[in-house]
Coordinates of C-alpha atoms in Angstrom, one line a residue:
Chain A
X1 CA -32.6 -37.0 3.9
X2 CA -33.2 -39.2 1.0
X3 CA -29.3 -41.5 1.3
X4 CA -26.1 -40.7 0.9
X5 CA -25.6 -38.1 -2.3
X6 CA -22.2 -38.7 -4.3
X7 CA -19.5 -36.5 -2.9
X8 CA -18.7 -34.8 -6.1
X9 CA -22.3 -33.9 -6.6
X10 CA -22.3 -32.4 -3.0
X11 CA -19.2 -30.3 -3.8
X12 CA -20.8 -29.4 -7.4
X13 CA -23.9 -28.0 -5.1
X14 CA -22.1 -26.2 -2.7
X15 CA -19.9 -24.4 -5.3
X16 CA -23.1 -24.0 -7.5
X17 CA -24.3 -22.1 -4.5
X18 CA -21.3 -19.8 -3.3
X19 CA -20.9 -18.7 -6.9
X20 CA -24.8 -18.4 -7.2
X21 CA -25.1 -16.4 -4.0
X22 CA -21.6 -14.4 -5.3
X23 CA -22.9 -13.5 -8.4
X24 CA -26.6 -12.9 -7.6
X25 CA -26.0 -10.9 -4.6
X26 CA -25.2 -7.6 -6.6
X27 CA -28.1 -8.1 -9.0
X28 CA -30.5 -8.7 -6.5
X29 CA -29.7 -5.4 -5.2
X30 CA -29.8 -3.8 -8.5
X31 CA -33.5 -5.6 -9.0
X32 CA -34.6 -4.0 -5.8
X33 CA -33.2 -0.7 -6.9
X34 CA -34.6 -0.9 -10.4
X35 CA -38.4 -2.0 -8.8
X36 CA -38.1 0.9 -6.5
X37 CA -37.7 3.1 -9.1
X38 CA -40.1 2.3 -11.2
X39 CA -43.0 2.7 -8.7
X40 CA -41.6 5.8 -8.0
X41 CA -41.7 6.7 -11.4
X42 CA -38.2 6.7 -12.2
X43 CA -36.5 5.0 -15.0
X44 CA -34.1 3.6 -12.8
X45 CA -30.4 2.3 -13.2
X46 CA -30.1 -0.9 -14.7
X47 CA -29.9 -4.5 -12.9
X48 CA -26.6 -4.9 -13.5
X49 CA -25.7 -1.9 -12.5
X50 CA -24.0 -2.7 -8.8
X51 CA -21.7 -5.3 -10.6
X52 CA -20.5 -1.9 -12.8
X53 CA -20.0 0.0 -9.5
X54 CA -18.3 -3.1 -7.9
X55 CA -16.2 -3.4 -11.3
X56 CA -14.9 0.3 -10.8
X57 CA -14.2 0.1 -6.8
X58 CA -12.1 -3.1 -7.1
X59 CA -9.6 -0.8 -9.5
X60 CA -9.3 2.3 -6.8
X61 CA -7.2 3.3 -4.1
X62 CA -7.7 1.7 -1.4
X63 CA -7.9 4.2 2.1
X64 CA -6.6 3.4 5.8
X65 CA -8.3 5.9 8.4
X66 CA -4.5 6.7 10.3
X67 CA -6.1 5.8 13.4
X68 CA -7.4 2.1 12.3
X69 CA -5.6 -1.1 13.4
X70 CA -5.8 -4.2 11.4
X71 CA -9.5 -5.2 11.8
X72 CA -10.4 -2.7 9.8
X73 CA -9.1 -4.5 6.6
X74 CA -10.0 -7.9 7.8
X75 CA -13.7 -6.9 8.7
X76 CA -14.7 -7.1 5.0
X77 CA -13.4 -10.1 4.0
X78 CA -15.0 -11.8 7.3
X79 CA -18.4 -10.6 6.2
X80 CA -17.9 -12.1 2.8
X81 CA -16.9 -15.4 4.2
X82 CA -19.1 -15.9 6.7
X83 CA -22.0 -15.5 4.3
X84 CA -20.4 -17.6 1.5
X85 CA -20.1 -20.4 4.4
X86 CA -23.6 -20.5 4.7
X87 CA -24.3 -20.1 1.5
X88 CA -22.2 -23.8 0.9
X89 CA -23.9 -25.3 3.3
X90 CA -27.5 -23.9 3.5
X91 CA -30.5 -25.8 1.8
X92 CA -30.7 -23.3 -1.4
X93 CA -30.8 -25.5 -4.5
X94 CA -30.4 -29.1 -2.9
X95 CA -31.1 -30.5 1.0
X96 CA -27.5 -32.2 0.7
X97 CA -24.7 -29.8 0.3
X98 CA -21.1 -30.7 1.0
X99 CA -21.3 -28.9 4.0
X100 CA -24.8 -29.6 4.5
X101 CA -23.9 -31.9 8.4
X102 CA -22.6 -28.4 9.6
X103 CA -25.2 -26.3 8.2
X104 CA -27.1 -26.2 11.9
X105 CA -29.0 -23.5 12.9
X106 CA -26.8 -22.4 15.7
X107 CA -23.9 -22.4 13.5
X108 CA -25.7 -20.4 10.8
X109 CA -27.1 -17.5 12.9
X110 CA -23.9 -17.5 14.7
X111 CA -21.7 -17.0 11.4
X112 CA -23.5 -14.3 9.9
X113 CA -23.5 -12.7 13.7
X114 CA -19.9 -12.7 13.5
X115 CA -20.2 -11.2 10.0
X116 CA -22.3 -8.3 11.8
X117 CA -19.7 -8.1 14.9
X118 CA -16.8 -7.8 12.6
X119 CA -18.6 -4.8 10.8
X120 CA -19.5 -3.4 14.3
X121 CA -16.0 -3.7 14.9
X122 CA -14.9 -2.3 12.0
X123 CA -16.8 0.9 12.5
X124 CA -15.5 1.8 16.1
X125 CA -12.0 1.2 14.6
X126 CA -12.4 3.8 12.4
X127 CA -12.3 6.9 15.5
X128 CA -15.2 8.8 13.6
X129 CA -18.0 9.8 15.3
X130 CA -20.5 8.2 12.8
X131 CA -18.0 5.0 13.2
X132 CA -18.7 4.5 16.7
X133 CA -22.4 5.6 16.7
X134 CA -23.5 3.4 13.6
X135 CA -21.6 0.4 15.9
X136 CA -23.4 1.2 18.5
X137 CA -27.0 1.2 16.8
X138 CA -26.0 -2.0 14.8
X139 CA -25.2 -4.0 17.7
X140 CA -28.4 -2.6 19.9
X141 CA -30.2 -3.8 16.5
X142 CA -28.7 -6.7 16.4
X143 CA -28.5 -8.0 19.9
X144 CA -32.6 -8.5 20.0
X145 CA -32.6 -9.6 16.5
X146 CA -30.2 -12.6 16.6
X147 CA -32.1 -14.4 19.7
X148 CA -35.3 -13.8 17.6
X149 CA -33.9 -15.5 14.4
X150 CA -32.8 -18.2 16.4
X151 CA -36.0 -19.2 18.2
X152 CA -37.7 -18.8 15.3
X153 CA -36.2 -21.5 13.8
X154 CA -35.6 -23.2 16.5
X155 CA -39.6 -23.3 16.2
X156 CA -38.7 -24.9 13.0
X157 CA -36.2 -27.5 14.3
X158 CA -38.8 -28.9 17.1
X159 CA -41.1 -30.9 14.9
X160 CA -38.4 -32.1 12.5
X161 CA -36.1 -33.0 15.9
X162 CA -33.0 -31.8 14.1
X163 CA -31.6 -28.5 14.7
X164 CA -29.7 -29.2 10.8
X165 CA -31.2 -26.8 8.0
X166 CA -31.7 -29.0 5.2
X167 CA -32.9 -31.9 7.8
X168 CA -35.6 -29.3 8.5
X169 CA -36.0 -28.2 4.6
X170 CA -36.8 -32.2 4.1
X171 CA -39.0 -33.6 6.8
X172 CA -40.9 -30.3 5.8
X173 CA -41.0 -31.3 2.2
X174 CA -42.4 -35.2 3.8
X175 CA -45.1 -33.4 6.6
X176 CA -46.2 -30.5 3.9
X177 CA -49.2 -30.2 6.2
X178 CA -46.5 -28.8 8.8
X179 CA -46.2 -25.5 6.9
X180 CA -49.7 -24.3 7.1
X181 CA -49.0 -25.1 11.4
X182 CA -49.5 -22.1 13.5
X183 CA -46.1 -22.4 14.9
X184 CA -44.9 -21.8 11.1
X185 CA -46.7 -18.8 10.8
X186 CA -45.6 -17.6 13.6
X187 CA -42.2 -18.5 12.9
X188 CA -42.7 -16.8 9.7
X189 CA -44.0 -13.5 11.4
X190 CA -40.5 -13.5 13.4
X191 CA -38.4 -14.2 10.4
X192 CA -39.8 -12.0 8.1
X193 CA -38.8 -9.1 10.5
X194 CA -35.3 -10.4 11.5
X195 CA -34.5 -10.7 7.9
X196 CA -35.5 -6.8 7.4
X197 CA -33.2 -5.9 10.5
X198 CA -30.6 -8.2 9.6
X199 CA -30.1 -6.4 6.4
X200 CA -30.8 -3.4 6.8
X201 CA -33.9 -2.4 5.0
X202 CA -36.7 -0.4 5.9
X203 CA -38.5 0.0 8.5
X204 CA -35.4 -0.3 9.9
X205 CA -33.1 1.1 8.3
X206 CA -33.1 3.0 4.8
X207 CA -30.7 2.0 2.5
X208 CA -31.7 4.7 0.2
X209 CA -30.7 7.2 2.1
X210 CA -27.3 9.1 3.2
X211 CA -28.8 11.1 6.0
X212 CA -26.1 11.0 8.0
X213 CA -28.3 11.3 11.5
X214 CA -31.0 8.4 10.7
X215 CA -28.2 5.8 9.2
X216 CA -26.9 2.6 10.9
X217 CA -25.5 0.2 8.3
X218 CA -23.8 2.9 6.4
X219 CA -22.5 5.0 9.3
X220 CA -20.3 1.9 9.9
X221 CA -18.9 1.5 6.5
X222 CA -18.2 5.3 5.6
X223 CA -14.5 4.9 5.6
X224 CA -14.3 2.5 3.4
X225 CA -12.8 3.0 0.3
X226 CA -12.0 1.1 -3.6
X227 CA -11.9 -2.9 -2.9
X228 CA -12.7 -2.8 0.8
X229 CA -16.1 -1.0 -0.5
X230 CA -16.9 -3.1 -3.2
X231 CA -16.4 -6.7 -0.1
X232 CA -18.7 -4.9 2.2
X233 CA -21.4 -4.6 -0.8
X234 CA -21.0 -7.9 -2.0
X235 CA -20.8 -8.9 1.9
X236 CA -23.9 -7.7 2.6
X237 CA -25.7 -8.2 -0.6
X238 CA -24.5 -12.5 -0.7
X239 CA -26.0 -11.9 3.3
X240 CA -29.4 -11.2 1.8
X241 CA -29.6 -13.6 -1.0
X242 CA -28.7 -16.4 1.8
X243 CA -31.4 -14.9 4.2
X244 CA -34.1 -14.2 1.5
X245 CA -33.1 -18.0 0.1
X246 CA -33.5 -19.5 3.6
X247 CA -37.0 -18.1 4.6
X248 CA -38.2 -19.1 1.0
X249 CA -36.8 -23.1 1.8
X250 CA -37.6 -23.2 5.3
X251 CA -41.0 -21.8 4.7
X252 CA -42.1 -23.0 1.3
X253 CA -39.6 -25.7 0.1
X254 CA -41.0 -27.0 -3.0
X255 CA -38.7 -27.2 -5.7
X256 CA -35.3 -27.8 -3.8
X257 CA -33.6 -30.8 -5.3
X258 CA -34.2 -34.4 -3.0
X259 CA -32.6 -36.9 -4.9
X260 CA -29.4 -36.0 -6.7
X261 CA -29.8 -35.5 -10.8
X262 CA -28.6 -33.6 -13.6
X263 CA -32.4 -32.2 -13.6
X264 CA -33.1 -32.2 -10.3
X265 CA -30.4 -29.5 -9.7
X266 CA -32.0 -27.6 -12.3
X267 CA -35.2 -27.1 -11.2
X268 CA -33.9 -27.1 -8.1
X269 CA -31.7 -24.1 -8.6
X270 CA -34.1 -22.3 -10.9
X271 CA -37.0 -22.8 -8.9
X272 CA -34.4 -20.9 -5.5
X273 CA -33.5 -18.0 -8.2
X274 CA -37.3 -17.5 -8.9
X275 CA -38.0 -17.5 -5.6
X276 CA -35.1 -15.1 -4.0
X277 CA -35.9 -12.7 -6.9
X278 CA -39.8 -12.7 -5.7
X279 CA -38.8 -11.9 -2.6
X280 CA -36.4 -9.0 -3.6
X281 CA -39.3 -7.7 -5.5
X282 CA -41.8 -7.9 -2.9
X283 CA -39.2 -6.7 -0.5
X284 CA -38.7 -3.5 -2.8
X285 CA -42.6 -2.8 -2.9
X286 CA -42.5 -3.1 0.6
X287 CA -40.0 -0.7 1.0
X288 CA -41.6 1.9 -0.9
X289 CA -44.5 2.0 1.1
X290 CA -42.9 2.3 4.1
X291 CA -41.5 4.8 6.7
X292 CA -38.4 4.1 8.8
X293 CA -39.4 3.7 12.2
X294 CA -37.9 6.1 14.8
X295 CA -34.6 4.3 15.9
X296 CA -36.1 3.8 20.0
X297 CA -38.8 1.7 17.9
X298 CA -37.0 -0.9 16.6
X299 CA -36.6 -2.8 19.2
X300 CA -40.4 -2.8 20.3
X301 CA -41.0 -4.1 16.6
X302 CA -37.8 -6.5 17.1
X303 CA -39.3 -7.6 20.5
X304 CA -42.6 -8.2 19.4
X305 CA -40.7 -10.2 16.4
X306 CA -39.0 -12.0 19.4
X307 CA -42.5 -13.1 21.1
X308 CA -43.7 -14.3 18.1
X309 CA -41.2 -16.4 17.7
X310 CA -41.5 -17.7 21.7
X311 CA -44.7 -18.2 20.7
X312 CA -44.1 -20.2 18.1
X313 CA -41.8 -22.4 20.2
X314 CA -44.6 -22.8 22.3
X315 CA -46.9 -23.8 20.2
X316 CA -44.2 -26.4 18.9
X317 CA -44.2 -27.9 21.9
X318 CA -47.5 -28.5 22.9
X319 CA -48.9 -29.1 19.4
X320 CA -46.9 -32.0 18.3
Chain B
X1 CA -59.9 4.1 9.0
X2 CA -58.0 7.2 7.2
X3 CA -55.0 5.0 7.3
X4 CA -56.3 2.6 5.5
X5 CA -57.7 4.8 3.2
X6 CA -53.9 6.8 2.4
X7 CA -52.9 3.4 1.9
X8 CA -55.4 2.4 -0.7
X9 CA -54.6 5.2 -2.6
X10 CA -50.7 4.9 -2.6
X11 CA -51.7 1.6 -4.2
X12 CA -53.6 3.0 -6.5
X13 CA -50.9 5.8 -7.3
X14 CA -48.2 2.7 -7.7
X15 CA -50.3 1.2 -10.0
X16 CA -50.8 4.1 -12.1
X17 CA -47.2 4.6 -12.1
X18 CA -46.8 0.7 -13.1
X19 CA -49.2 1.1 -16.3
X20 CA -48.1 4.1 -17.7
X21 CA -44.0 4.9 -19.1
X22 CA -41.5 6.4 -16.3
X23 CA -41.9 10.2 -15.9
X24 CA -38.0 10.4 -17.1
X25 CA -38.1 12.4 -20.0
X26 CA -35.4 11.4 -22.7
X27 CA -31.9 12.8 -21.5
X28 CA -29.6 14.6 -23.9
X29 CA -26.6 12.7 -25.7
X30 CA -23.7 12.9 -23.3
X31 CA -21.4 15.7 -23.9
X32 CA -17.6 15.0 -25.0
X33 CA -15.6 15.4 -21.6
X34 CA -12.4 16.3 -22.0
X35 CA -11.6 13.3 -19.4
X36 CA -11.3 10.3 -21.8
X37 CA -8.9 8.3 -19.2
X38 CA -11.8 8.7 -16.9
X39 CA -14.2 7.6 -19.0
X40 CA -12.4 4.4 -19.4
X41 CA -11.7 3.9 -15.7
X42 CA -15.2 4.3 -15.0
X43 CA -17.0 2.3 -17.3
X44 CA -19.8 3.7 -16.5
X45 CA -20.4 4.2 -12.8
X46 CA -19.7 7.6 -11.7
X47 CA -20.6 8.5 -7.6
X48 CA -20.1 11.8 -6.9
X49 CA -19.6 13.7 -3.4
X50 CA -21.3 17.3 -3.5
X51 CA -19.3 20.6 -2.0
X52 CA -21.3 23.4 -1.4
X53 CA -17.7 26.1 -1.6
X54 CA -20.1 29.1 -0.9
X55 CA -23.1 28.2 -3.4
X56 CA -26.5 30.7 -3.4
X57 CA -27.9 27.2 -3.7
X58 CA -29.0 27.9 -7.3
X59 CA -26.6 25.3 -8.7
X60 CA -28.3 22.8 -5.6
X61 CA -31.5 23.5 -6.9
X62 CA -30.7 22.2 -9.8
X63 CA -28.3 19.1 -9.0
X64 CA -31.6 18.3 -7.0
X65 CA -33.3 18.4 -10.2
X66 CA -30.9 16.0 -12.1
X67 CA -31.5 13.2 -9.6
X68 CA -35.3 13.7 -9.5
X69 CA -37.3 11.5 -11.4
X70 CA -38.1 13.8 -14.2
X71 CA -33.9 13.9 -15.1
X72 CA -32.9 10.9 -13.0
X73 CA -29.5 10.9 -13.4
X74 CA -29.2 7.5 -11.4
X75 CA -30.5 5.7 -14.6
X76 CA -27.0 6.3 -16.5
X77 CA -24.8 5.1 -13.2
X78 CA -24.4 8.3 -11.7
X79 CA -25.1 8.9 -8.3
X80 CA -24.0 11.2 -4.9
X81 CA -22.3 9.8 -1.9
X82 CA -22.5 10.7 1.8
X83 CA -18.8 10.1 1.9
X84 CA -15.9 11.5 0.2
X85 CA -14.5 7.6 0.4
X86 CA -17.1 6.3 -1.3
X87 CA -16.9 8.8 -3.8
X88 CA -15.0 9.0 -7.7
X89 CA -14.8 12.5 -6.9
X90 CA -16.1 16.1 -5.7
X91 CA -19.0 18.1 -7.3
X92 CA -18.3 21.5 -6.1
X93 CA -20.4 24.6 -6.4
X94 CA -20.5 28.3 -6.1
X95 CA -17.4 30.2 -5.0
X96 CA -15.1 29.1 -2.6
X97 CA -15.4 31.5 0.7
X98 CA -12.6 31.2 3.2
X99 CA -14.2 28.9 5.5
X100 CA -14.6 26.5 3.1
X101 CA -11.3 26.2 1.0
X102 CA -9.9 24.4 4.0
X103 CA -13.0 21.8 3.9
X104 CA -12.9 21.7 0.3
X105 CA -8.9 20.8 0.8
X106 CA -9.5 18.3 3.0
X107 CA -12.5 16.9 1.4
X108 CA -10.8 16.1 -1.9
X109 CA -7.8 14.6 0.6
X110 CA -10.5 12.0 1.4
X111 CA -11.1 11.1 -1.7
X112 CA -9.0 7.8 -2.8
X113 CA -7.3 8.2 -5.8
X114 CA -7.7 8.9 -8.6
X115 CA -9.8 11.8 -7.9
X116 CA -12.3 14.0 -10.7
X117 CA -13.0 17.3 -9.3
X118 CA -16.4 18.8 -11.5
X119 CA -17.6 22.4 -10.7
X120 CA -21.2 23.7 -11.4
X121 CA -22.0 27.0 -12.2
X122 CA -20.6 30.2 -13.2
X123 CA -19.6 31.2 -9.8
X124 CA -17.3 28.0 -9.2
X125 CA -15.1 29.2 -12.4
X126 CA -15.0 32.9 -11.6
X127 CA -17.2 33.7 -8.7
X128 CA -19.7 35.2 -10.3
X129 CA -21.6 38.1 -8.7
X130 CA -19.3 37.2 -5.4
X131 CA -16.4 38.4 -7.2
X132 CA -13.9 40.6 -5.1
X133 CA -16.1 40.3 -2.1
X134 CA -14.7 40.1 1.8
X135 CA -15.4 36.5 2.7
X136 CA -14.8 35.0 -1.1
X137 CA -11.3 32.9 -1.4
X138 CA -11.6 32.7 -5.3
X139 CA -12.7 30.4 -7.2
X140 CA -12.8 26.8 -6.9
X141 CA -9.8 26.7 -10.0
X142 CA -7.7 28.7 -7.5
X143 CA -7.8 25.8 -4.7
X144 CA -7.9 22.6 -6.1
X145 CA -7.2 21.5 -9.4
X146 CA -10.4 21.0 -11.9
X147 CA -11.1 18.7 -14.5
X148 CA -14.5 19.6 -15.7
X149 CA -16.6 22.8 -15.6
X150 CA -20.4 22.8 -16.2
X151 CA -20.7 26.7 -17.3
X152 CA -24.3 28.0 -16.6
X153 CA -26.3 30.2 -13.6
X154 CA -27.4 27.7 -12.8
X155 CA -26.8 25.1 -15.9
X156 CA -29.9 22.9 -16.2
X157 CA -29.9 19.2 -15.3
X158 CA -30.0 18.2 -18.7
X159 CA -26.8 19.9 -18.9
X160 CA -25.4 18.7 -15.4
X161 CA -26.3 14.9 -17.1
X162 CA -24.9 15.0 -20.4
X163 CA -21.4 16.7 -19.2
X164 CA -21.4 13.9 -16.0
X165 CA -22.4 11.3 -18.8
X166 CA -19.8 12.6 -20.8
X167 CA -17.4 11.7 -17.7
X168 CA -18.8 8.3 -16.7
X169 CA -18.4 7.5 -20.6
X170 CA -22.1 6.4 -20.7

């Protein structure tokens, strides 16, 4: 880390970021949604569509299934504030964040686990059938997926000896030779699939789809209603903006601000917006060339995302 | 080897789909609901949950048709839900046989409110060819209380668009 940074420039970051991942999370998903259907030669709803749809869910009714005890209202708003945590303290658009000391990795992959329990939670609270089974298949999902996100930047962590994200972010932006490292690309491998499983999209799950018999991150959310809907989509869409914004830092940094400055911010923050919007766009192409794997796959394709990311570790440690 | 080769080709067919204009062909102006308040509540979002009272599936055929990419209903904020929570409302079709008024019932129950209720089809206003027979309830005005009717057997999507455009107020 390049010194101390001014603490109202810190704060100015992290706000910059929680409102950044806020408001961008929504039109991210409407960017995917919109690429998708272009290529399958739709015209598509607009970008800013979601925020519309949010718009109109905040001013509805809000529902109670009779049977549901009071996690199922507090389930939302953990899954938005475990992401917005991250978001204030995660490398996006500078290494030094107000929160940037408690940004570890442990802590991170930890919070948005929570933010995935609580959901999980949620679900089985509910007494529906779909409830309980999309719990189930979330947390099968999500139990090989969090271990492999974690090693995989644990990977990360070894030759910066610091397991604190934007300590990472910067001794990768001093060794830039470290990225092209096999352990990197490995790491990369891993990441690239947790992030798919994490969220939710294809091959894992389809987000496109309401088939009630093939859904897992749906099946869990189908009883909620008005504002509780509109959290769980901003939830899960500020989840994927942090997730798509940390594989872009950890794995190609340039651009995040070093040194604090009016300008620096700037580029540093346009430079994170260009690249979380490449990724949503590669992320919809992806998409719409791929099939959802059969459920009992995903967690060969999660294992093998879990070896590579051993691997990696490895390759850490005996490559120094 | 063949995989590979399926591959190429989806690329191919992406690109294609990439160069030239969307396959949407222009939609008709959205018709004058008579739901202005809903208009204005929905600013222009509108997600629908689809009833199937006792349907010959003509009217599906043709909802299918409004969200396919020729119609594509989706691009003016308008889309079906897999649940009744999710949804503005019920899209209900054909006439309402007696093991489904209770579902229908209980559906629209689920739906937080307000609630729209929007029937498709000639059958869902007066049950059509079903009228008068055995297992036929009546129609869907009889059971639940309607706020828009898209007449037709089956109406077109263009139709189906412009009267749900009509509703979003887009």
């Amino acid at each position: 880390m390049s010194g101390p940074w001014p603490a109202a420039t810190q704060l100015a970051v992290s706000t910059l970021q929680v409102g950044g991942v806020l408001v961008g999370g929504p039109l991210l998903l409407g960017l995917t949604r919109k690429v998708k259907a272009r290529l399958e030669g739709r015209t598509g709803p607009p970008v800013r569509q979601p925020w519309r749809d949010l718009r109109k869910l905040a001013g509805r009714e809000r529902t109670r299934p009779e049977q549901a005890s009071w996690i199922f209202p507090l389930a939302p708003l953990v899954l938005v504030a475990t992401a917005l945590v991250v978001a204030a303290g995660a490398p996006l658009v500078a290494v030094n964040p107000a929160f940037g000391t408690s940004a570890d990795l442990f802590a991170v992959v930890y919070l948005l686990l929570l933010g995935s329990v609580a959901l999980a939670l949620a679900g089985l609270d509910t007494g529906t059938a779909f409830g309980g089974m999309g719990a189930s298949r979330a947390l099968t999902i999500g139990a090989v997926a969090e271990p492999a996100l974690l090693v995989a930047v644990l990977a990360l962590s070894i030759p910066a000896r610091s397991s604190n994200l934007p300590a990472i972010v910067s001794s990768s932006l001093a060794h830039p030779i470290w990225l092209a490292s096999p352990q990197r690309l490995l790491a990369l491998g891993a990441f690239l699939i947790v992030v798919l499983a994490e969220n939710g999209r294809l091959p894992v799950d389809n987000p496109g789809t309401h088939l009630e018999l093939t859904m897992i991150h749906e099946a869990m959310v189908l009883e909620y209603a008005g504002p509780d809907l509109a959290l769980v989509t901003l939830g899960e869409s500020a989840r994927l903006v942090v997730l798509l914004g940390l594989l872009a830092n950890l794995f190609a940094p340039w651009g995040i601000a070093t040194r604090p400055g009016a300008a620096t911010l700037a580029v540093g923050a346009v430079t994170v917006v260009a690249k979380v919007g490449a990724l949503g766009v590669g992320l919809a192409v992806f998409e719409v060339f791929m099939a959802k794997l059969r459920l009992f796959r995903v967690p060969e394709l999660l294992s093998g995302a879990f070896v590579l990311a051993v691997l990696a570790v490895v390759v850490a440690l005996v490559v120094p | 080897m063949f995989l590979s080769i399926m591959r190429l080709g989806g690329v191919v067919e992406m690109a294609r789909r990439l160069r030239n204009r969307p396959e949407t062909i222009r939609a008709t102006p959205p018709a004058p609901g008579p739901a202005a308040a809903a208009a204005r509540r929905l600013r222009g979002s509108l997600q629908l949950r689809h009833v199937d009272a006792g349907s010959c599936n003509g009217c599906e055929l043709e909802i299918g048709g409004t969200f396919s990419p020729v119609y594509d209903a989706e691009r003016f904020g308008l889309r079906l839900e897999a649940s009744p929570r999710h949804a503005d409302g019920l899209l209900v079709t054909g006439p309402v046989t007696r093991n489904m008024a209770g579902p229908l019932r209980r559906t629209l129950e689920a739906v937080p409110r307000p609630a729209v209720v929007v029937t498709v089809g000639d059958c869902a206003a007066g049950c059509g060819v079903f009228r008068g027979g055995y297992g036929v309830e009546g129609a869907v005005g009889d059971v639940v209380d309607v706020d828009l009717h898209i007449p037709g057997c089956p109406p077109d999507p263009a139709a189906i668009t412009a009267a749900l455009r009509g509703l979003a107020g887009r």
